[in-house]
Tab-separated table of C-alpha atoms and ligand atoms in Angstrom:
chain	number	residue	atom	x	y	z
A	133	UNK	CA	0.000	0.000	0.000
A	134	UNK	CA	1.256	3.624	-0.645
A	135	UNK	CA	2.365	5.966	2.064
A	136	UNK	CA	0.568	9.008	1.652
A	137	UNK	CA	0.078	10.888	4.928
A	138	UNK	CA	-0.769	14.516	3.907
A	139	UNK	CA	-2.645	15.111	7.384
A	140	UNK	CA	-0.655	12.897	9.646
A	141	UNK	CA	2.740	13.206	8.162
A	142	UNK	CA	3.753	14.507	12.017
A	143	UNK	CA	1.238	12.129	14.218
A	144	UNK	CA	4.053	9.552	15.098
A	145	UNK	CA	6.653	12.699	16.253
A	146	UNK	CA	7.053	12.991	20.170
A	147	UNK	CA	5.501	16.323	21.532
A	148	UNK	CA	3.617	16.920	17.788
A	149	UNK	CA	0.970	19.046	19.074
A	150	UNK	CA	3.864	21.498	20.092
A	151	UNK	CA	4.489	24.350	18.645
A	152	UNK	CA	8.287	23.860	18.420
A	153	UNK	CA	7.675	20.438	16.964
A	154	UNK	CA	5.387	21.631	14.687
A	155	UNK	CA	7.539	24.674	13.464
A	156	UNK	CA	10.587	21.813	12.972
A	157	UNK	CA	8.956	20.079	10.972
A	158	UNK	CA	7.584	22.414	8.172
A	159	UNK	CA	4.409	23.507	10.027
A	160	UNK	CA	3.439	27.511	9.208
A	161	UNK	CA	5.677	27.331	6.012
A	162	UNK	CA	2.767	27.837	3.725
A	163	UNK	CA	2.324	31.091	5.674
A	164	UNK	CA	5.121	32.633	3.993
A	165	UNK	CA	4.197	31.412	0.677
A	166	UNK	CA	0.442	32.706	0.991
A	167	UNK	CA	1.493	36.868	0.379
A	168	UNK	CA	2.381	35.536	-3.557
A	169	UNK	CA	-1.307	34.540	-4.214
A	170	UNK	CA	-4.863	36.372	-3.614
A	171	UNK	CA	-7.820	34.766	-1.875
A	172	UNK	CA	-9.394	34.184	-5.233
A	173	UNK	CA	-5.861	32.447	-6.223
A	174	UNK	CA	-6.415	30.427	-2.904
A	175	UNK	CA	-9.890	29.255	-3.637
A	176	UNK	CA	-8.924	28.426	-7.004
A	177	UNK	CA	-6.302	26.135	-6.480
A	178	UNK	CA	-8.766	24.220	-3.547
A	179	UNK	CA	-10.937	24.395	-6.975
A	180	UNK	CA	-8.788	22.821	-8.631
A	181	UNK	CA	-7.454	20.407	-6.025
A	182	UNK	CA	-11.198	19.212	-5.947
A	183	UNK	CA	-11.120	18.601	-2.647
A	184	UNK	CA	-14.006	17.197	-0.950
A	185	UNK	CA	-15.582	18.003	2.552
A	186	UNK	CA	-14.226	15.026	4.815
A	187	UNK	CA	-17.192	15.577	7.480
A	188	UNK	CA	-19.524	13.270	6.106
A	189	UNK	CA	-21.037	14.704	2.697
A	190	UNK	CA	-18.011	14.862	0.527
A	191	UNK	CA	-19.113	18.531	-1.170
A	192	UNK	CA	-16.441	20.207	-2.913
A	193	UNK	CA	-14.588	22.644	-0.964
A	194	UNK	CA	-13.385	25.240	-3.249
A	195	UNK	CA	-17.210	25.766	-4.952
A	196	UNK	CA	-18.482	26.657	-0.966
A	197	UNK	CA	-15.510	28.816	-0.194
A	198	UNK	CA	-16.506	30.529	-3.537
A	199	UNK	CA	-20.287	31.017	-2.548
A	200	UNK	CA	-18.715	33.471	0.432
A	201	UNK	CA	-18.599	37.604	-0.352
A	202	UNK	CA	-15.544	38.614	-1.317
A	203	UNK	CA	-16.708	42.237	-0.859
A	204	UNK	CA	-19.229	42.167	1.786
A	205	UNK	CA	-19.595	44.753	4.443
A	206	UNK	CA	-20.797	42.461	6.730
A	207	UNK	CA	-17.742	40.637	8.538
A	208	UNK	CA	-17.702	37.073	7.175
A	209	UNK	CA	-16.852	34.073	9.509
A	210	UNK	CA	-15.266	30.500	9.201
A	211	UNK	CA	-16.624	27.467	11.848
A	212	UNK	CA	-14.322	24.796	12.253
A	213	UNK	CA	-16.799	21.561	12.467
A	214	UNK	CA	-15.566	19.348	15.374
A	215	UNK	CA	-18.675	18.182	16.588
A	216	UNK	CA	-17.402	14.596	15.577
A	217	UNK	CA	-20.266	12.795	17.629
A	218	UNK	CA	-21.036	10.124	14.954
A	219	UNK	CA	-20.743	6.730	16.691
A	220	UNK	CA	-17.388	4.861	14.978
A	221	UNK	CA	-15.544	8.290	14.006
A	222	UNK	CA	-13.212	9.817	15.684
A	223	UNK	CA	-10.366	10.756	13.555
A	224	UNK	CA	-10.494	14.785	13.911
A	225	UNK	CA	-9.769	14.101	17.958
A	226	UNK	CA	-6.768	12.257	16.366
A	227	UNK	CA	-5.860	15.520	14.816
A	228	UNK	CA	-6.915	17.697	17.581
A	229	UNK	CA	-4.301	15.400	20.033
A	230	UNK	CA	-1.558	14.668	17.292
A	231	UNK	CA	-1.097	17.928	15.321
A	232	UNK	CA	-3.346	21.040	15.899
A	233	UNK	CA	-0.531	23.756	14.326
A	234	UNK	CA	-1.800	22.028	11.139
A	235	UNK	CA	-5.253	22.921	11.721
A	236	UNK	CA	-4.548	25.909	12.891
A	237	UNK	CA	-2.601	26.883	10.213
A	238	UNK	CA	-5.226	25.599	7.668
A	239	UNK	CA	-7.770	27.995	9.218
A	240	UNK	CA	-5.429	30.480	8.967
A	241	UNK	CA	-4.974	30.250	4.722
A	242	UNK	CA	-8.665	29.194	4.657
A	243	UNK	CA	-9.960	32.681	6.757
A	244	UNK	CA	-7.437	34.440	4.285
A	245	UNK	CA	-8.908	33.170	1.227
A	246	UNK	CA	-12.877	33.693	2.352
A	247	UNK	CA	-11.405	36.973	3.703
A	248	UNK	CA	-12.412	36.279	7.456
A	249	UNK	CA	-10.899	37.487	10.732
A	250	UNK	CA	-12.366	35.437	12.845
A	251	UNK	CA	-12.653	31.829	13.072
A	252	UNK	CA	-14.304	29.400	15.769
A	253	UNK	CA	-14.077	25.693	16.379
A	254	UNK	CA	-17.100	24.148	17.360
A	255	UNK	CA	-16.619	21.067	19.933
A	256	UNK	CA	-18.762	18.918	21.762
A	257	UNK	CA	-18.939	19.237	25.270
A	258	UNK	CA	-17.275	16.535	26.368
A	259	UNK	CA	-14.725	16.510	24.775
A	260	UNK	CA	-12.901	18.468	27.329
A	261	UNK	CA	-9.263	16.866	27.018
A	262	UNK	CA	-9.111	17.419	23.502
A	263	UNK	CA	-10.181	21.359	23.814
A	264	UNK	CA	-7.450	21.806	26.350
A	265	UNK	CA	-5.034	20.458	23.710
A	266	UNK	CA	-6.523	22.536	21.154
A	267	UNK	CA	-6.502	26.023	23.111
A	268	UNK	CA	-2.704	25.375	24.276
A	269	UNK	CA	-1.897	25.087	20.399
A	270	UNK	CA	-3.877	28.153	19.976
A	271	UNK	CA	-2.291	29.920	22.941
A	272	UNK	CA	1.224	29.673	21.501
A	273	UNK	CA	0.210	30.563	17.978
A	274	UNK	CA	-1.037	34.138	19.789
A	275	UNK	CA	2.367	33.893	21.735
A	276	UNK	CA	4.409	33.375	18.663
A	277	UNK	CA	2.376	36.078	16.689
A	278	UNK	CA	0.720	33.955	14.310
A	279	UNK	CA	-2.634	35.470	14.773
A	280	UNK	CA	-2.353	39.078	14.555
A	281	UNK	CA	-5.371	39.447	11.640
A	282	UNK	CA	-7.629	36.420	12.514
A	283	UNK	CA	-8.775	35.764	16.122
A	284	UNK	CA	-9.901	31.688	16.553
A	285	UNK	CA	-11.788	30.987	19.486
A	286	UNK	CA	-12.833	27.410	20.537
A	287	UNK	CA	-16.651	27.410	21.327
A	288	UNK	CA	-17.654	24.007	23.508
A	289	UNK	CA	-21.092	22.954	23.155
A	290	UNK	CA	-23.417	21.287	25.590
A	291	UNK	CA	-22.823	17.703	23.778
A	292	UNK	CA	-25.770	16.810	20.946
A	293	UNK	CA	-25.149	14.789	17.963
A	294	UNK	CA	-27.685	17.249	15.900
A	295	UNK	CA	-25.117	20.057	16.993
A	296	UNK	CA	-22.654	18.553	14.045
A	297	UNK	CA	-25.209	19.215	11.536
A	298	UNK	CA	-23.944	22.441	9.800
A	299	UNK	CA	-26.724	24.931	10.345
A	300	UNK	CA	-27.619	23.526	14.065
A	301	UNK	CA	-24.095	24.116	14.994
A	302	UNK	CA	-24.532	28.049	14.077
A	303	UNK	CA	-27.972	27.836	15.835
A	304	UNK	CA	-25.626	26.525	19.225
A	305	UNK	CA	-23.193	29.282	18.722
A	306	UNK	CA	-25.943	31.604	18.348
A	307	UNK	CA	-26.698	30.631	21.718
A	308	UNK	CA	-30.053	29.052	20.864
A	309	UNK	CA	-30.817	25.259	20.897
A	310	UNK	CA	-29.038	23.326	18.361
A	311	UNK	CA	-31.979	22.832	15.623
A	312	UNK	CA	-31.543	22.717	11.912
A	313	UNK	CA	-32.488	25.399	10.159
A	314	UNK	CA	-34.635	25.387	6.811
A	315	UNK	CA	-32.244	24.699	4.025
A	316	UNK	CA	-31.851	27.900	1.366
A	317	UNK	CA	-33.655	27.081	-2.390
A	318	UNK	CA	-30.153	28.160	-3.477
A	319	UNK	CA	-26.970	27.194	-2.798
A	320	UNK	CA	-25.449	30.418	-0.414
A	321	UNK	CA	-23.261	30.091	2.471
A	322	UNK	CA	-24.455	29.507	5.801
A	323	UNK	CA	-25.257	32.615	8.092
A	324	UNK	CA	-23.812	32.916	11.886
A	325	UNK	CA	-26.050	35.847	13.358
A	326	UNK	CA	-26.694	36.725	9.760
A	327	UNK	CA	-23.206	37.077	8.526
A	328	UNK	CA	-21.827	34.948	6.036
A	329	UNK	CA	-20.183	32.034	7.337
A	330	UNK	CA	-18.148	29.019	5.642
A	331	UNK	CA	-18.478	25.794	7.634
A	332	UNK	CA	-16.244	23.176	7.167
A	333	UNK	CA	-14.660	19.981	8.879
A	334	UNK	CA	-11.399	19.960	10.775
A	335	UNK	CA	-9.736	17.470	8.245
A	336	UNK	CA	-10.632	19.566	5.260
A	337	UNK	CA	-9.045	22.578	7.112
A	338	UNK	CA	-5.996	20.777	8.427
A	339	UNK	CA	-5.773	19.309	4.675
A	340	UNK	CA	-5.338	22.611	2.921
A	341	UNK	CA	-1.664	23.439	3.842
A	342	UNK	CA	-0.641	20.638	1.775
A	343	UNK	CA	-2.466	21.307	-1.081
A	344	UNK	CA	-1.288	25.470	-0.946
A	345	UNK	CA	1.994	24.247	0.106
A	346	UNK	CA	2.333	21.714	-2.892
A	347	UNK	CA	-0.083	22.380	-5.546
A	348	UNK	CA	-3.107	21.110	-6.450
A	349	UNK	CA	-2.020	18.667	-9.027
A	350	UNK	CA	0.578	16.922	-5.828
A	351	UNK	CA	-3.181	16.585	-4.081
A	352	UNK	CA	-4.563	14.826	-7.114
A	353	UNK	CA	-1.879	12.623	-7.288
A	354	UNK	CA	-3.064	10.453	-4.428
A	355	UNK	CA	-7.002	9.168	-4.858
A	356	UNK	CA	-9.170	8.303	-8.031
A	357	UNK	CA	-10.026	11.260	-10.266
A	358	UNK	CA	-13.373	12.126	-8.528
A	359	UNK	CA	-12.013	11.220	-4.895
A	360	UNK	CA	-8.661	12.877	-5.415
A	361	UNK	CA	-6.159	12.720	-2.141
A	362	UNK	CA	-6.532	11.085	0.976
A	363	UNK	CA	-8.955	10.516	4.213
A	364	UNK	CA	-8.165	9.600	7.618
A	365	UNK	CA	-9.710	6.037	7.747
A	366	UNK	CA	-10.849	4.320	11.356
A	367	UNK	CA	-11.875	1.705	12.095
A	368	UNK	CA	-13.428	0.050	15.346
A	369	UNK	CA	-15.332	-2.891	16.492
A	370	UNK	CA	-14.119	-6.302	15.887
A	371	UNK	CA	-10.922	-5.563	14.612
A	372	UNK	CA	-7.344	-6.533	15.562
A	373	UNK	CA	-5.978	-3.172	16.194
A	374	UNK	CA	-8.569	-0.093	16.079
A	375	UNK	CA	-7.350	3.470	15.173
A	376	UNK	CA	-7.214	5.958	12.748
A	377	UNK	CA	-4.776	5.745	9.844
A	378	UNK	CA	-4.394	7.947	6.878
A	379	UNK	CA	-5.042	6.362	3.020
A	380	UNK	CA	-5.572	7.370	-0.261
A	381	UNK	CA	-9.138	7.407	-1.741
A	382	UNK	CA	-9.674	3.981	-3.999
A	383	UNK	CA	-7.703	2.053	-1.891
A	384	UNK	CA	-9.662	-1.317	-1.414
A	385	UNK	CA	-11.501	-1.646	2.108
A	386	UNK	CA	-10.471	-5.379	2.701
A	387	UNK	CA	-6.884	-4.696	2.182
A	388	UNK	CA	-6.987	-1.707	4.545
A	389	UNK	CA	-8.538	-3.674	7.224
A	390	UNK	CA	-5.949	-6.920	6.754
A	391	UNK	CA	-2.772	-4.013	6.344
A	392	UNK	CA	-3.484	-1.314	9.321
A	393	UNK	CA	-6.175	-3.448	11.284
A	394	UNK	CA	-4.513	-6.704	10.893
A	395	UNK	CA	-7.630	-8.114	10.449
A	396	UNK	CA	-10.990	-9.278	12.426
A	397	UNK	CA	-10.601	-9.308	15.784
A	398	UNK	CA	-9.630	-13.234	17.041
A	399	UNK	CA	-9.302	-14.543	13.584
A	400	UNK	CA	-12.841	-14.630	13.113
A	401	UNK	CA	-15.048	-14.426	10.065
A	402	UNK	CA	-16.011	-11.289	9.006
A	403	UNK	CA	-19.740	-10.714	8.660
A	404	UNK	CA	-20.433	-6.825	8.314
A	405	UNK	CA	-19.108	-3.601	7.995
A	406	UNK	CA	-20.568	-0.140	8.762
A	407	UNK	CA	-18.537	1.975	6.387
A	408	UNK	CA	-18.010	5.575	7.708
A	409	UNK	CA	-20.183	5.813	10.729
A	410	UNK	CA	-23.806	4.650	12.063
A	411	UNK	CA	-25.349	6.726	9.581
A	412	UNK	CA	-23.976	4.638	6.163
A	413	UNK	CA	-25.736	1.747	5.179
A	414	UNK	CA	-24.507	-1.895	6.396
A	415	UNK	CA	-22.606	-3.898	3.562
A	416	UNK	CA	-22.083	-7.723	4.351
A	417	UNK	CA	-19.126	-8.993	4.403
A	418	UNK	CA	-19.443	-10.198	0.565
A	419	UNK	CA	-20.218	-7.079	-0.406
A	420	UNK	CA	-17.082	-5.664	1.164
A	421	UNK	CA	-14.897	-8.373	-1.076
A	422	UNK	CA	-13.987	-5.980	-3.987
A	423	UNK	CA	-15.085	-2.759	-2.662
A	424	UNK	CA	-12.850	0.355	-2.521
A	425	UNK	CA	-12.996	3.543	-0.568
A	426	UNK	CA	-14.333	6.259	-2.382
A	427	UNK	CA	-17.202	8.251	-2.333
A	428	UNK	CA	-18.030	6.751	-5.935
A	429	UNK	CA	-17.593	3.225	-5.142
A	430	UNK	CA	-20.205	3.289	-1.794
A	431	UNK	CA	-23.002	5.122	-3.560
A	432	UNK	CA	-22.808	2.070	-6.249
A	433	UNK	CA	-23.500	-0.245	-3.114
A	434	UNK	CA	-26.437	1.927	-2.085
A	435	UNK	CA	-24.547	2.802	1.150
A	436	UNK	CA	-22.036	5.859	1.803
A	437	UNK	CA	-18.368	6.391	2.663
A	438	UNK	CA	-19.711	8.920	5.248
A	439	UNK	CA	-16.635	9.855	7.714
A	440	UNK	CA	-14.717	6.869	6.269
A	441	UNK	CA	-15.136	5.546	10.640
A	442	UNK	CA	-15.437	1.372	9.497
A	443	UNK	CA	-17.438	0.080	12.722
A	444	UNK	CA	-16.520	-4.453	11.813
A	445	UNK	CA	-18.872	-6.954	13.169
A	446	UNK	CA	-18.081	-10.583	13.047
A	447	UNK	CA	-19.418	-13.566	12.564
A	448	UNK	CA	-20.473	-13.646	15.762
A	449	UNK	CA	-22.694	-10.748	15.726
A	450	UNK	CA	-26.352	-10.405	16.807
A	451	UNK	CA	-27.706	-7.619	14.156
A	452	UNK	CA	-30.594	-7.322	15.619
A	453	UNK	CA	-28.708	-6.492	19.033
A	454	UNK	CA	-26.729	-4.712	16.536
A	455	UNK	CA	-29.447	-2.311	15.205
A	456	UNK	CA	-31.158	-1.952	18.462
A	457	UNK	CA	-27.781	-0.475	19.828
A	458	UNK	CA	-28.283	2.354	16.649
A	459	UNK	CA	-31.722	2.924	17.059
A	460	UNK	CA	-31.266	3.787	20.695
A	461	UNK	CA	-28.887	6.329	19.927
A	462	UNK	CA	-30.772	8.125	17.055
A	463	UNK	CA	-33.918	8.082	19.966
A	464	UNK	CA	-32.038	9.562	22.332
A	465	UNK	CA	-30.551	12.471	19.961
A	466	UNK	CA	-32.993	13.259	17.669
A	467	UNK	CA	-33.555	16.687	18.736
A	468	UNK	CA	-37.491	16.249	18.247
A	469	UNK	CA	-38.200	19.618	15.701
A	470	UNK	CA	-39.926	17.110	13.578
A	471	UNK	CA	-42.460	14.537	14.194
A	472	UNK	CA	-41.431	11.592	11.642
A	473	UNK	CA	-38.449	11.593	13.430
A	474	UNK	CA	-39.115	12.513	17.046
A	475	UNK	CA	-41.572	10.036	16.876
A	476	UNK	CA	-40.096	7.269	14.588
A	477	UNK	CA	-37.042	6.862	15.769
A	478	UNK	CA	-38.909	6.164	19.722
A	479	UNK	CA	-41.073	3.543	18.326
A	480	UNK	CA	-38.537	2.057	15.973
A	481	UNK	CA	-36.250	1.353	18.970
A	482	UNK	CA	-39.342	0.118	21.303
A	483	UNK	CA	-40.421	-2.232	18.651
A	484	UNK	CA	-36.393	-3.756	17.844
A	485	UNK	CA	-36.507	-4.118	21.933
A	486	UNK	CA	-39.853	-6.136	21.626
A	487	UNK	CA	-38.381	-8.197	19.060
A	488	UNK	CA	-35.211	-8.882	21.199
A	489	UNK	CA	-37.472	-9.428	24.382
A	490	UNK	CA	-39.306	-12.660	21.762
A	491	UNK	CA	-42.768	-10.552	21.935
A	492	UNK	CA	-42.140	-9.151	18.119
A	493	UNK	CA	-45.012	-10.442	15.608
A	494	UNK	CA	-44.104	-10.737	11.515
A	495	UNK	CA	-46.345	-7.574	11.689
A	496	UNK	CA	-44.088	-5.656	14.344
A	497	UNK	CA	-41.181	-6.509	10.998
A	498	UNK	CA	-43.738	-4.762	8.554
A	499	UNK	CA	-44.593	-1.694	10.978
A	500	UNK	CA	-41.256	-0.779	11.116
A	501	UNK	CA	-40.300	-0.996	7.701
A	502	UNK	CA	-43.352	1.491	7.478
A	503	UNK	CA	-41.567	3.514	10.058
A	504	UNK	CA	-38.716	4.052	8.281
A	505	UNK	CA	-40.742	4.826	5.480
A	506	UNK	CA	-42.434	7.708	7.358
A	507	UNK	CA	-39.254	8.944	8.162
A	508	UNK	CA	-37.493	9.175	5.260
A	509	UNK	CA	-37.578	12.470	3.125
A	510	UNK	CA	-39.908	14.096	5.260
A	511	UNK	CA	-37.874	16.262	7.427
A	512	UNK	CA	-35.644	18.898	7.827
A	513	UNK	CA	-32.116	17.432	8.239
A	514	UNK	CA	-30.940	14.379	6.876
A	515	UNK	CA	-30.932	12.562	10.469
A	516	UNK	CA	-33.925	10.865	9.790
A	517	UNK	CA	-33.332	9.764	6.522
A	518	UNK	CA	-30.290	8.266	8.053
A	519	UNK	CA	-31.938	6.018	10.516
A	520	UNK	CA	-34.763	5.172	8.208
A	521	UNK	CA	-32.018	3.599	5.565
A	522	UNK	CA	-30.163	1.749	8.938
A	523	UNK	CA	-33.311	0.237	9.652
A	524	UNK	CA	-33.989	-0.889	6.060
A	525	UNK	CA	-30.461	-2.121	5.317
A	526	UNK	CA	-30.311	-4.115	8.141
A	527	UNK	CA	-33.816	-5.696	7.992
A	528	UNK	CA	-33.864	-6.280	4.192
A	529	UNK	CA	-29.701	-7.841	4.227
A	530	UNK	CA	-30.321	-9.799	7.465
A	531	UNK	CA	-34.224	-10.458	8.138
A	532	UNK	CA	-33.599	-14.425	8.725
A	533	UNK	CA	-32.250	-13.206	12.237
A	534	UNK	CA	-35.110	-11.009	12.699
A	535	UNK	CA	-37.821	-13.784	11.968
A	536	UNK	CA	-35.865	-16.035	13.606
A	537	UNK	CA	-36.527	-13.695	16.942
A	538	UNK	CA	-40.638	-13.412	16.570
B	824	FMN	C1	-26.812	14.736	12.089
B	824	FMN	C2	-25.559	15.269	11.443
B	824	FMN	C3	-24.362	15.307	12.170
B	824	FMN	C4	-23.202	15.793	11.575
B	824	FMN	N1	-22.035	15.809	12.315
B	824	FMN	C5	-20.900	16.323	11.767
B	824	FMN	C6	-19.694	16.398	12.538
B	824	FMN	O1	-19.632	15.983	13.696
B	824	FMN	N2	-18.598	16.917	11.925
B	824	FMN	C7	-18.619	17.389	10.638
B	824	FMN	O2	-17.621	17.900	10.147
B	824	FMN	N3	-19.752	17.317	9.901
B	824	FMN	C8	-20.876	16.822	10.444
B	824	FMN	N4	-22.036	16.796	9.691
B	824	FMN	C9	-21.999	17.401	8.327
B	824	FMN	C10	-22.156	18.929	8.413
B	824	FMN	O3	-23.535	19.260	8.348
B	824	FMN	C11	-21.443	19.662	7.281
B	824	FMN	O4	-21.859	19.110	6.062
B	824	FMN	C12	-19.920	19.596	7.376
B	824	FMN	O5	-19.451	20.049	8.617
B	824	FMN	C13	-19.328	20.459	6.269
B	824	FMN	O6	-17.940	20.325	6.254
B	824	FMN	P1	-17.166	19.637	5.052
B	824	FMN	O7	-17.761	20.179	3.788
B	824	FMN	O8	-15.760	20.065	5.270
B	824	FMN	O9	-17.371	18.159	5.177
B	824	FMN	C14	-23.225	16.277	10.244
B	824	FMN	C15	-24.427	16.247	9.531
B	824	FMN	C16	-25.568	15.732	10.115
B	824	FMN	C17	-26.836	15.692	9.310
């Protein structure tokens, strides 16, 4: 497999997060280099890097940074999306802990080019630890001088997956609770106390120094042509050894698994795979044989590469346990602004728990298909959807151990 670490080229270095470290090591360099180009220089070489968002949608970077005023009298912001609450991701803590100068320094050349001078970085709430890592880094960049004409400021919120979700997270800076907003009929950027405001992940931010630094065409070296570069693949569950490790785009999921996870935990079978996070549809583990890992590739299987967070289960895995676990997490954080999904996702996770407790009929099966149904394409956000295509993948790719239950 090829080495390619563009975002954790300085993970394995002792002290990393330092900014002495960081500093040795080429960190801040593109600073220097960013006086020779204008913002609209900038955005057009992210254009042209085409890279994608890396928090869970995969939109194209440079055409959002575009949408924001170059010329607007309004003061625009940037909101660094570190949220990261989706069950089986956790790679932008990795950054956070292993090398926050880069992020730092990407939100630096990312406020230049979207002509911001202030940035925040949303975090959940408890993810205290990782916020006192983050404002030390950010403490010796004001130190060293590095942020004389853009403020950051860490905002921590009060912990809510729905806070990750792009236009609840400005709602929860606003100070308000952490709802989704209605989404535009065109494409604009998002609005932070109604100023323009670019949100994006931290590993699309920390990955723009290297693409600045080295050009866009060194970016599109690594990936397929419409998943150019890299992502910061986990993986968790049953796996030999869980973490986060950096690949190209392409590379094929069952090789990445045997190379950095050394396989399923105990030498077991393999017999599913959650791809980037709860929210992506289940694959089996046949399904998984020739897959690769690109945005491209999962939509084909009717699933998504989401966060890239690969949850295994093996052969020893009760999916209907499995799915209950899910569905009690999208009851309890569905933030309840919409009634398919306040509702659904309450009486889809009552009606998996009847199943489990033997007191599920073949009707209870049919209800909840109709469940998801309800809750699909009928709400605000996307969280709904989500949970409605959970419940369908796993009833429709392993119903025999749902009957089997009744
Ligand atoms: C329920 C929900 C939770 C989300 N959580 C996160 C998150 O924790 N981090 C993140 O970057 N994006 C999250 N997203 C996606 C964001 O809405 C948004 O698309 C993203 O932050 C944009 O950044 P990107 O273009 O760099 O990926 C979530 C979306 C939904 C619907």
């Amino acid at each position: 497999m090829r080495d390619c670490k563009i975002v954790s080229r300085k993970f394995e270095l002792p002290n990393s997060h330092t900014l002495e470290v960081s500093k040795a090591h080429g960190g801040y360099k593109t600073l220097e280099k960013l006086r020779e180009h204008s913002p609209l220089e900038i955005i057009d070489i992210i254009k042209a890097s085409n890279l994608r968002g890396k928090g869970g949608g995969g939109a194209p970077a440079g055409e959002k940074w575009e949408l924001m005023p170059q010329n607007s009298l309004k003061p625009s912001f940037l909101a660094v999306n570190c949220d990261e609450s989706e069950p089986g991701t956790f790679k932008d803590r990795q950054i956070i802990t292993k090398d926050p100068h880069l992020l730092i320094e990407g939100i630096l050349i990312t406020c230049y080019a979207i002509r911001a001078k202030h940035a925040y970085i949303y975090i959940r709430g408890e993810y205290k630890q990782f916020q006192d890592i983050l404002q030390g880094a950010i403490d010796e960049a004001y130190e060293d001088g590095l942020l004389k004409e853009c403020d950051i400021t860490v905002h921590r919120g009060a912990g809510a997956y729905i806070c990750g979700e792009k236009s609840a997270l400005l709602e929860s800076m606003e100070g308000k609770r952490g709802h989704p907003r209605l989404k535009p009929k065109q494409k604009e950027p998002e609005w932070f106390f109604d100023n323009p405001t670019l949100v994006n992940n931290v590993e699309t931010i920390a990955t723009v120094p290297f693409i600045v630094q080295n050009g866009a065409d060194a970016y599109r070296a690594f990936g397929t042509e419409q998943s150019p570069g890299t992502l910061l693949f986990s993986m968790s569950g049953h796996v030999q050894k869980p973490g986060v490790y950096e690949a190209e785009f392409g590379t094929s999921m069952m090789e990445y698994i045997r190379h950095f996870g050394g396989g399923v935990k105990g030498g077991k079978k393999l017999k599913a795979v959650i791809p980037g996070g709860v929210s992506c549809g289940v694959l089996t583990a046949e399904e998984c044989e020739n897959l690769t890992l690109d945005y491209e590739a999962l939509r084909c299987m009717r699933s998504s590469l989401g966060t890239g967070g690969m949850i295994l289960m093996d052969e020893d895995t009760d999916m209907v346990v499995a799915l209950k676990n899910i569905l009690e997490f999208y009851h309890e954080e569905s933030c309840g602004q919409c009634t398919p999904c306040r509702e659904g996702t309450g009486w889809s996770d009552k009606l998996v728990a009847k199943i489990l407790e033997k007191k599920g009929t073949k009707e209870d099966l049919n209800k909840l298909l109709e469940i998801a149904d309800t809750m699909n394409g009928k709400t605000i956000c996307v969280f709904a959807p989500a949970a409605s295509a959970v419940i369908v993948d796993f009833m429709r790719k392993f119903r025999d151990e749902f009957e089997a239950k009744l």
